[in-house]
JSON list of C-alpha atoms in Angstrom, two decimals:
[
{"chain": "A", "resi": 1, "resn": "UNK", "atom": "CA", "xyz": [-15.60, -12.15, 3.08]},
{"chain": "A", "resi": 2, "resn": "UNK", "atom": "CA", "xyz": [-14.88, -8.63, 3.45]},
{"chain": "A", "resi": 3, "resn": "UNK", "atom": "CA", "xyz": [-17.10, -5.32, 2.43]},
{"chain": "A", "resi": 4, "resn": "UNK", "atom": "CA", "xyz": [-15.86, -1.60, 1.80]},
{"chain": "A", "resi": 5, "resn": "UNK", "atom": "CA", "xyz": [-18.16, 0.92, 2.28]},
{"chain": "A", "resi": 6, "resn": "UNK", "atom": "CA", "xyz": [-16.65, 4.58, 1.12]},
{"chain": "A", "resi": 7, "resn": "UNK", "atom": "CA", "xyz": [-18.40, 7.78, 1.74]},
{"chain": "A", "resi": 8, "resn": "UNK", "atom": "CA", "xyz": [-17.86, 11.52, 1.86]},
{"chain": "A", "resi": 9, "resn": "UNK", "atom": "CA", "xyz": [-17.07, 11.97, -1.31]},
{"chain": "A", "resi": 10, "resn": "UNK", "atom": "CA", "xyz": [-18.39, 15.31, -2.92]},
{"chain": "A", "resi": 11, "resn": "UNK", "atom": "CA", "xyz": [-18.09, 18.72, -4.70]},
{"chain": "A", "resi": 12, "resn": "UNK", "atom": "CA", "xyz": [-15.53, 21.17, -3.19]},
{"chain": "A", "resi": 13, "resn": "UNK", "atom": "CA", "xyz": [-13.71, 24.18, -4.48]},
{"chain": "A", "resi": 14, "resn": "UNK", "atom": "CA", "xyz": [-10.44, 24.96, -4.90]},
{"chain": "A", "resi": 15, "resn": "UNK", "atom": "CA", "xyz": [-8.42, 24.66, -1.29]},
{"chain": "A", "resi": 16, "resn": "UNK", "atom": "CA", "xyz": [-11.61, 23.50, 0.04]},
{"chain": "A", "resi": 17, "resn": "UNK", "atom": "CA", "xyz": [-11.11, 19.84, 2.60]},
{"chain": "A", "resi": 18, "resn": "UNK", "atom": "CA", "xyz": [-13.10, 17.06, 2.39]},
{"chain": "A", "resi": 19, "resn": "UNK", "atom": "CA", "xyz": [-13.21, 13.82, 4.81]},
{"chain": "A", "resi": 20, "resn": "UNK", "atom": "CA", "xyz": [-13.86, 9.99, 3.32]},
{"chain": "A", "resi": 21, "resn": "UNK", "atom": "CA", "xyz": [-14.69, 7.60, 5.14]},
{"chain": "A", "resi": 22, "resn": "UNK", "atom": "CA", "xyz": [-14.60, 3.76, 4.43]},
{"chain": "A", "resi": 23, "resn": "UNK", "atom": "CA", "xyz": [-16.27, 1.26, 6.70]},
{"chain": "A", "resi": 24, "resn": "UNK", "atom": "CA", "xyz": [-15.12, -2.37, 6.99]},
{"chain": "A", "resi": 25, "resn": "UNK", "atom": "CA", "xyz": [-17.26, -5.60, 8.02]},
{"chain": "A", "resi": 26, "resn": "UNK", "atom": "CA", "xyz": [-16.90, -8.93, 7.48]},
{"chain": "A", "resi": 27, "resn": "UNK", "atom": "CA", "xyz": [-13.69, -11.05, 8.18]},
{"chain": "A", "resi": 28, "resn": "UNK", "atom": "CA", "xyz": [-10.89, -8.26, 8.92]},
{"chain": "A", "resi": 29, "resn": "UNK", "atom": "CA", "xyz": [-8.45, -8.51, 11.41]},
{"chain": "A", "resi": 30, "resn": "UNK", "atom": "CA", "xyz": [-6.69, -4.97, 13.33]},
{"chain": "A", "resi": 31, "resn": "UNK", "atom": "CA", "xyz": [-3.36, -6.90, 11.44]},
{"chain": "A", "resi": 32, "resn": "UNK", "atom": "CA", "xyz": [-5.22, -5.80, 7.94]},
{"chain": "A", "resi": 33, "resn": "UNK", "atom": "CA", "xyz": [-3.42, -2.87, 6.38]},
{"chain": "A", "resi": 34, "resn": "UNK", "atom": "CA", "xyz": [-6.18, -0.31, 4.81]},
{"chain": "A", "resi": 35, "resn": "UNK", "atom": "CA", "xyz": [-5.10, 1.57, 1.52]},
{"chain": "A", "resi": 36, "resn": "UNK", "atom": "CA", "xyz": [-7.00, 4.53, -0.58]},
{"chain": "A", "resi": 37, "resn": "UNK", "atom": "CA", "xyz": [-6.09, 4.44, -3.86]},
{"chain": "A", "resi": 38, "resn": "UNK", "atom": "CA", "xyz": [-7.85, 6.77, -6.90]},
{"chain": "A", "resi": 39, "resn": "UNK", "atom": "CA", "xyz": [-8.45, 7.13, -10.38]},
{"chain": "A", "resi": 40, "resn": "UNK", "atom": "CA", "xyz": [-9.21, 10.05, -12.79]},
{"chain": "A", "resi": 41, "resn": "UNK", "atom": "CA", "xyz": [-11.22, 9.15, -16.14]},
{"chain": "A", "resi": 42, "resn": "UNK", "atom": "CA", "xyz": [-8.54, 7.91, -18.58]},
{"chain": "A", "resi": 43, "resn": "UNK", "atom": "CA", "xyz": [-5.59, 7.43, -16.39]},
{"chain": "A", "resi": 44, "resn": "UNK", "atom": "CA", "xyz": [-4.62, 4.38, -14.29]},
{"chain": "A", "resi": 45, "resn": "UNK", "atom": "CA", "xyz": [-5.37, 3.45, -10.69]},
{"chain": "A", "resi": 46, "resn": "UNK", "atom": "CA", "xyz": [-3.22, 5.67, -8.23]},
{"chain": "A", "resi": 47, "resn": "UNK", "atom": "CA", "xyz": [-1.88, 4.81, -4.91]},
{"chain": "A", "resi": 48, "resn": "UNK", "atom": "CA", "xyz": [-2.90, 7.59, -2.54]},
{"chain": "A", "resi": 49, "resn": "UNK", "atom": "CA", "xyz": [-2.20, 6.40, 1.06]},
{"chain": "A", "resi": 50, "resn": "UNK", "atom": "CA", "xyz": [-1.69, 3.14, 3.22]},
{"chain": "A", "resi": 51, "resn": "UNK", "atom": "CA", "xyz": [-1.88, 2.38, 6.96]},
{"chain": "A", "resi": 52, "resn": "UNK", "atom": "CA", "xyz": [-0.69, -0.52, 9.16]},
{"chain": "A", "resi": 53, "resn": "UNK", "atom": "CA", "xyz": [-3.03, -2.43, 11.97]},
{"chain": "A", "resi": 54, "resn": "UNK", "atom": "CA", "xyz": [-1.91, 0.27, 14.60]},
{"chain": "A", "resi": 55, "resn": "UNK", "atom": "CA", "xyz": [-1.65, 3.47, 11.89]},
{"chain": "A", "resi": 56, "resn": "UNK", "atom": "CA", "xyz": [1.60, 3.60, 13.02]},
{"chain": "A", "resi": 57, "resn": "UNK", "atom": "CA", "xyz": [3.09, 3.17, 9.82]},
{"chain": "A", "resi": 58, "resn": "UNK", "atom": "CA", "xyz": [1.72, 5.38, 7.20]},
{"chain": "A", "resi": 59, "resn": "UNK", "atom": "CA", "xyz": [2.57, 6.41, 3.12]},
{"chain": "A", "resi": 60, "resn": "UNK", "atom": "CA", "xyz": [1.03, 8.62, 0.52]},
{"chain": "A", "resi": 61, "resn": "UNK", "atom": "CA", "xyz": [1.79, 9.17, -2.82]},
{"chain": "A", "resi": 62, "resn": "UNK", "atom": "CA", "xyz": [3.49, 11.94, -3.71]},
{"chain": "A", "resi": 63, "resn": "UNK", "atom": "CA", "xyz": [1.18, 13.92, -5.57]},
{"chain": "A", "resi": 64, "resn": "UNK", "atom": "CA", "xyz": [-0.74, 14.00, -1.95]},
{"chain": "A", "resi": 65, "resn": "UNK", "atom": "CA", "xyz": [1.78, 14.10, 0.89]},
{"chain": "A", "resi": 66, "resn": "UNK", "atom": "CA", "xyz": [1.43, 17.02, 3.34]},
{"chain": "A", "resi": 67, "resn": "UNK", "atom": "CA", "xyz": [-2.68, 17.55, 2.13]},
{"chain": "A", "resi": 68, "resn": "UNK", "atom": "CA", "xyz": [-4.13, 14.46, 2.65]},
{"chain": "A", "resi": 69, "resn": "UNK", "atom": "CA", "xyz": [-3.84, 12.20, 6.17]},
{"chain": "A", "resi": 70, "resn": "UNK", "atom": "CA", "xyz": [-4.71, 8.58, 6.13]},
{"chain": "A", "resi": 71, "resn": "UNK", "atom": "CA", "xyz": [-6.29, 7.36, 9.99]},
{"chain": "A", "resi": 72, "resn": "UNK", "atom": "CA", "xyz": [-8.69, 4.60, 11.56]},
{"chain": "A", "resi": 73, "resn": "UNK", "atom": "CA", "xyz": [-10.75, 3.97, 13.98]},
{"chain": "A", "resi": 74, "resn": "UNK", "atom": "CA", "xyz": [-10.38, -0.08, 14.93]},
{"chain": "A", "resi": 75, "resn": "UNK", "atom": "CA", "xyz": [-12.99, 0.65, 17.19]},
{"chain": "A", "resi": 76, "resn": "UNK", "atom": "CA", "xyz": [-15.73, 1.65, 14.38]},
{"chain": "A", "resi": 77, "resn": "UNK", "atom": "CA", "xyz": [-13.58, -0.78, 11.81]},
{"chain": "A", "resi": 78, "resn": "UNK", "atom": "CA", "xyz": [-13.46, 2.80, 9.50]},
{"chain": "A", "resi": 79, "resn": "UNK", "atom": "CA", "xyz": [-10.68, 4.05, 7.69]},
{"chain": "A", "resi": 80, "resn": "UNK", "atom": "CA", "xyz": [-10.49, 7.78, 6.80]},
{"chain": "A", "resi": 81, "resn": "UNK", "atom": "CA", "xyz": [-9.20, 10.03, 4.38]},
{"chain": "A", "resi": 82, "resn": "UNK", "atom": "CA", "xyz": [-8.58, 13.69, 5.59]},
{"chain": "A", "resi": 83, "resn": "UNK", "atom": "CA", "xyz": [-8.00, 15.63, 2.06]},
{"chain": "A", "resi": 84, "resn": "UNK", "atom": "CA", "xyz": [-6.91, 19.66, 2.60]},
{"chain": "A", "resi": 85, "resn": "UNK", "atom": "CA", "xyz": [-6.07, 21.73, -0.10]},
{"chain": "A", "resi": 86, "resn": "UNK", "atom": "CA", "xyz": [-7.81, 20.20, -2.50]},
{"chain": "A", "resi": 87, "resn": "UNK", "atom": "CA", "xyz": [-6.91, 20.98, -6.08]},
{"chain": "A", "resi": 88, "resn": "UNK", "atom": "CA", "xyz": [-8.17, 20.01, -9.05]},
{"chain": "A", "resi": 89, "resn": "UNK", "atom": "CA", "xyz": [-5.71, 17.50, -9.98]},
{"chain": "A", "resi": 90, "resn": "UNK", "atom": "CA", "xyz": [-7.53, 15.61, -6.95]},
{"chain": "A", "resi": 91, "resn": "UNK", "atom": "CA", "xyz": [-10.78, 14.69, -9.11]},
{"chain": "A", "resi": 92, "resn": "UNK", "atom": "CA", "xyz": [-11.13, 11.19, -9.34]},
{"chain": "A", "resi": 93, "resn": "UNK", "atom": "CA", "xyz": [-13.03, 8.23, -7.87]},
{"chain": "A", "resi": 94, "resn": "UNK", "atom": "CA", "xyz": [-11.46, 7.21, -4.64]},
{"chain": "A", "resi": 95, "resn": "UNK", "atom": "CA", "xyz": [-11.55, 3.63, -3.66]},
{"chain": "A", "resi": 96, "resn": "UNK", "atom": "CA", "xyz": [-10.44, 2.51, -0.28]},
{"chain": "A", "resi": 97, "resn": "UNK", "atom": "CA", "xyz": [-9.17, -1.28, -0.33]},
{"chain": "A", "resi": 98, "resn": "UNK", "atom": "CA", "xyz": [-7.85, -3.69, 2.69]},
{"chain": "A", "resi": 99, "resn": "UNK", "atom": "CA", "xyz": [-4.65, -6.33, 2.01]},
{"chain": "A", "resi": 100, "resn": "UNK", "atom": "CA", "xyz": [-3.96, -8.74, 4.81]},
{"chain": "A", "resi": 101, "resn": "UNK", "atom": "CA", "xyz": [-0.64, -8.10, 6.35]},
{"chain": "A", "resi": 102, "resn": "UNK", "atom": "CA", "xyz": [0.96, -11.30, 5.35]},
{"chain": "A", "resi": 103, "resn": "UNK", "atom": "CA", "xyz": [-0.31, -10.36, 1.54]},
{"chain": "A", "resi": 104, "resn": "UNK", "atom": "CA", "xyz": [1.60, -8.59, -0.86]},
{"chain": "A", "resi": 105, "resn": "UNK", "atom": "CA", "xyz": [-1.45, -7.33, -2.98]},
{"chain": "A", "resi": 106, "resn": "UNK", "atom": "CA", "xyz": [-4.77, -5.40, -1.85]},
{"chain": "A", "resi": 107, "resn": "UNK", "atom": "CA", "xyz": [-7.71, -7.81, -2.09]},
{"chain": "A", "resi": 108, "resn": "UNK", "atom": "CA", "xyz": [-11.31, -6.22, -1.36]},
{"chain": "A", "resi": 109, "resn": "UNK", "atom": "CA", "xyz": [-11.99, -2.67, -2.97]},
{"chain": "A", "resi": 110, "resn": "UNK", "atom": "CA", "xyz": [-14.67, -0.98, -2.09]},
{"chain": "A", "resi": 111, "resn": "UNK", "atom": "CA", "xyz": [-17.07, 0.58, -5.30]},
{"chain": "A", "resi": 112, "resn": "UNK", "atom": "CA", "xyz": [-15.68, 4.20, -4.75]},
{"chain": "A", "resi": 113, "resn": "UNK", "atom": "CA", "xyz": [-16.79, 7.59, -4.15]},
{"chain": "A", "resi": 114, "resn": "UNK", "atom": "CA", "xyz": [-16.74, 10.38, -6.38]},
{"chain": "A", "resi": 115, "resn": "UNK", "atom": "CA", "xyz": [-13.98, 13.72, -5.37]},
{"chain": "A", "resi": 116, "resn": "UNK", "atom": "CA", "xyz": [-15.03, 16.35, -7.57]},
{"chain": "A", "resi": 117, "resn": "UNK", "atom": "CA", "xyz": [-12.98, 19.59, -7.57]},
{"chain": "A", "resi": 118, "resn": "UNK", "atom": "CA", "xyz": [-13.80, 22.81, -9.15]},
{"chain": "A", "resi": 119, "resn": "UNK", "atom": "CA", "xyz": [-11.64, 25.64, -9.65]}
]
């Protein structure tokens, strides 16, 4: 089995930058892609960012390209989240998730943390 662990979720102001981590253990593989995806009370799950085994490939949504950079550390098995200019729009519960890269869906989620931005 796999476990997500996020953290570094938080309060910021307006324009403020925060950093989320997510830390993998279990049965994962460098191959495993690693995805951050969020949702805002009463709205549906968004996709926020993805990264290959190598973080050579990357995508974000476009609500967060140029603010928010997706990296990992295979080393530390921990996936990050670098979030600049942070606007309100950005509150939501941020969930990181892993999908093995011969799978076509994301299949461990990790239980969230809270992004809380105040203007």
């Amino acid at each position: 089995q796999v476990h997500l662990v996020e953290s570094g979720g938080g309060y910021v102001q307006v324009g403020g930058s925060l950093r989320l981590s997510c830390a993998a253990s279990g049965r994962i593989s460098r191959t495993d892609y690693m995805g951050w995806f969020r949702q805002a009370p009463g709205k549906d799950r968004e996709f926020v960012a993805i990264t290959d085994g190598t973080a050579e490939i990357t995508r974000y949504g476009d609500s967060v390209r140029g603010r928010f950079t997706i990296s990992r550390d295979n080393a530390k098995n921990t996936t990050y989240l670098q979030m600049n200019s942070l606007i309100p729009e950005d509150t939501a519960t941020y969930y990181c998730a892993l999908r093995r890269a011969w799978a076509s869906e994301f299949d461990y989620w990790g239980r969230g943390t809270q992004v809380t931005v105040s203007s």
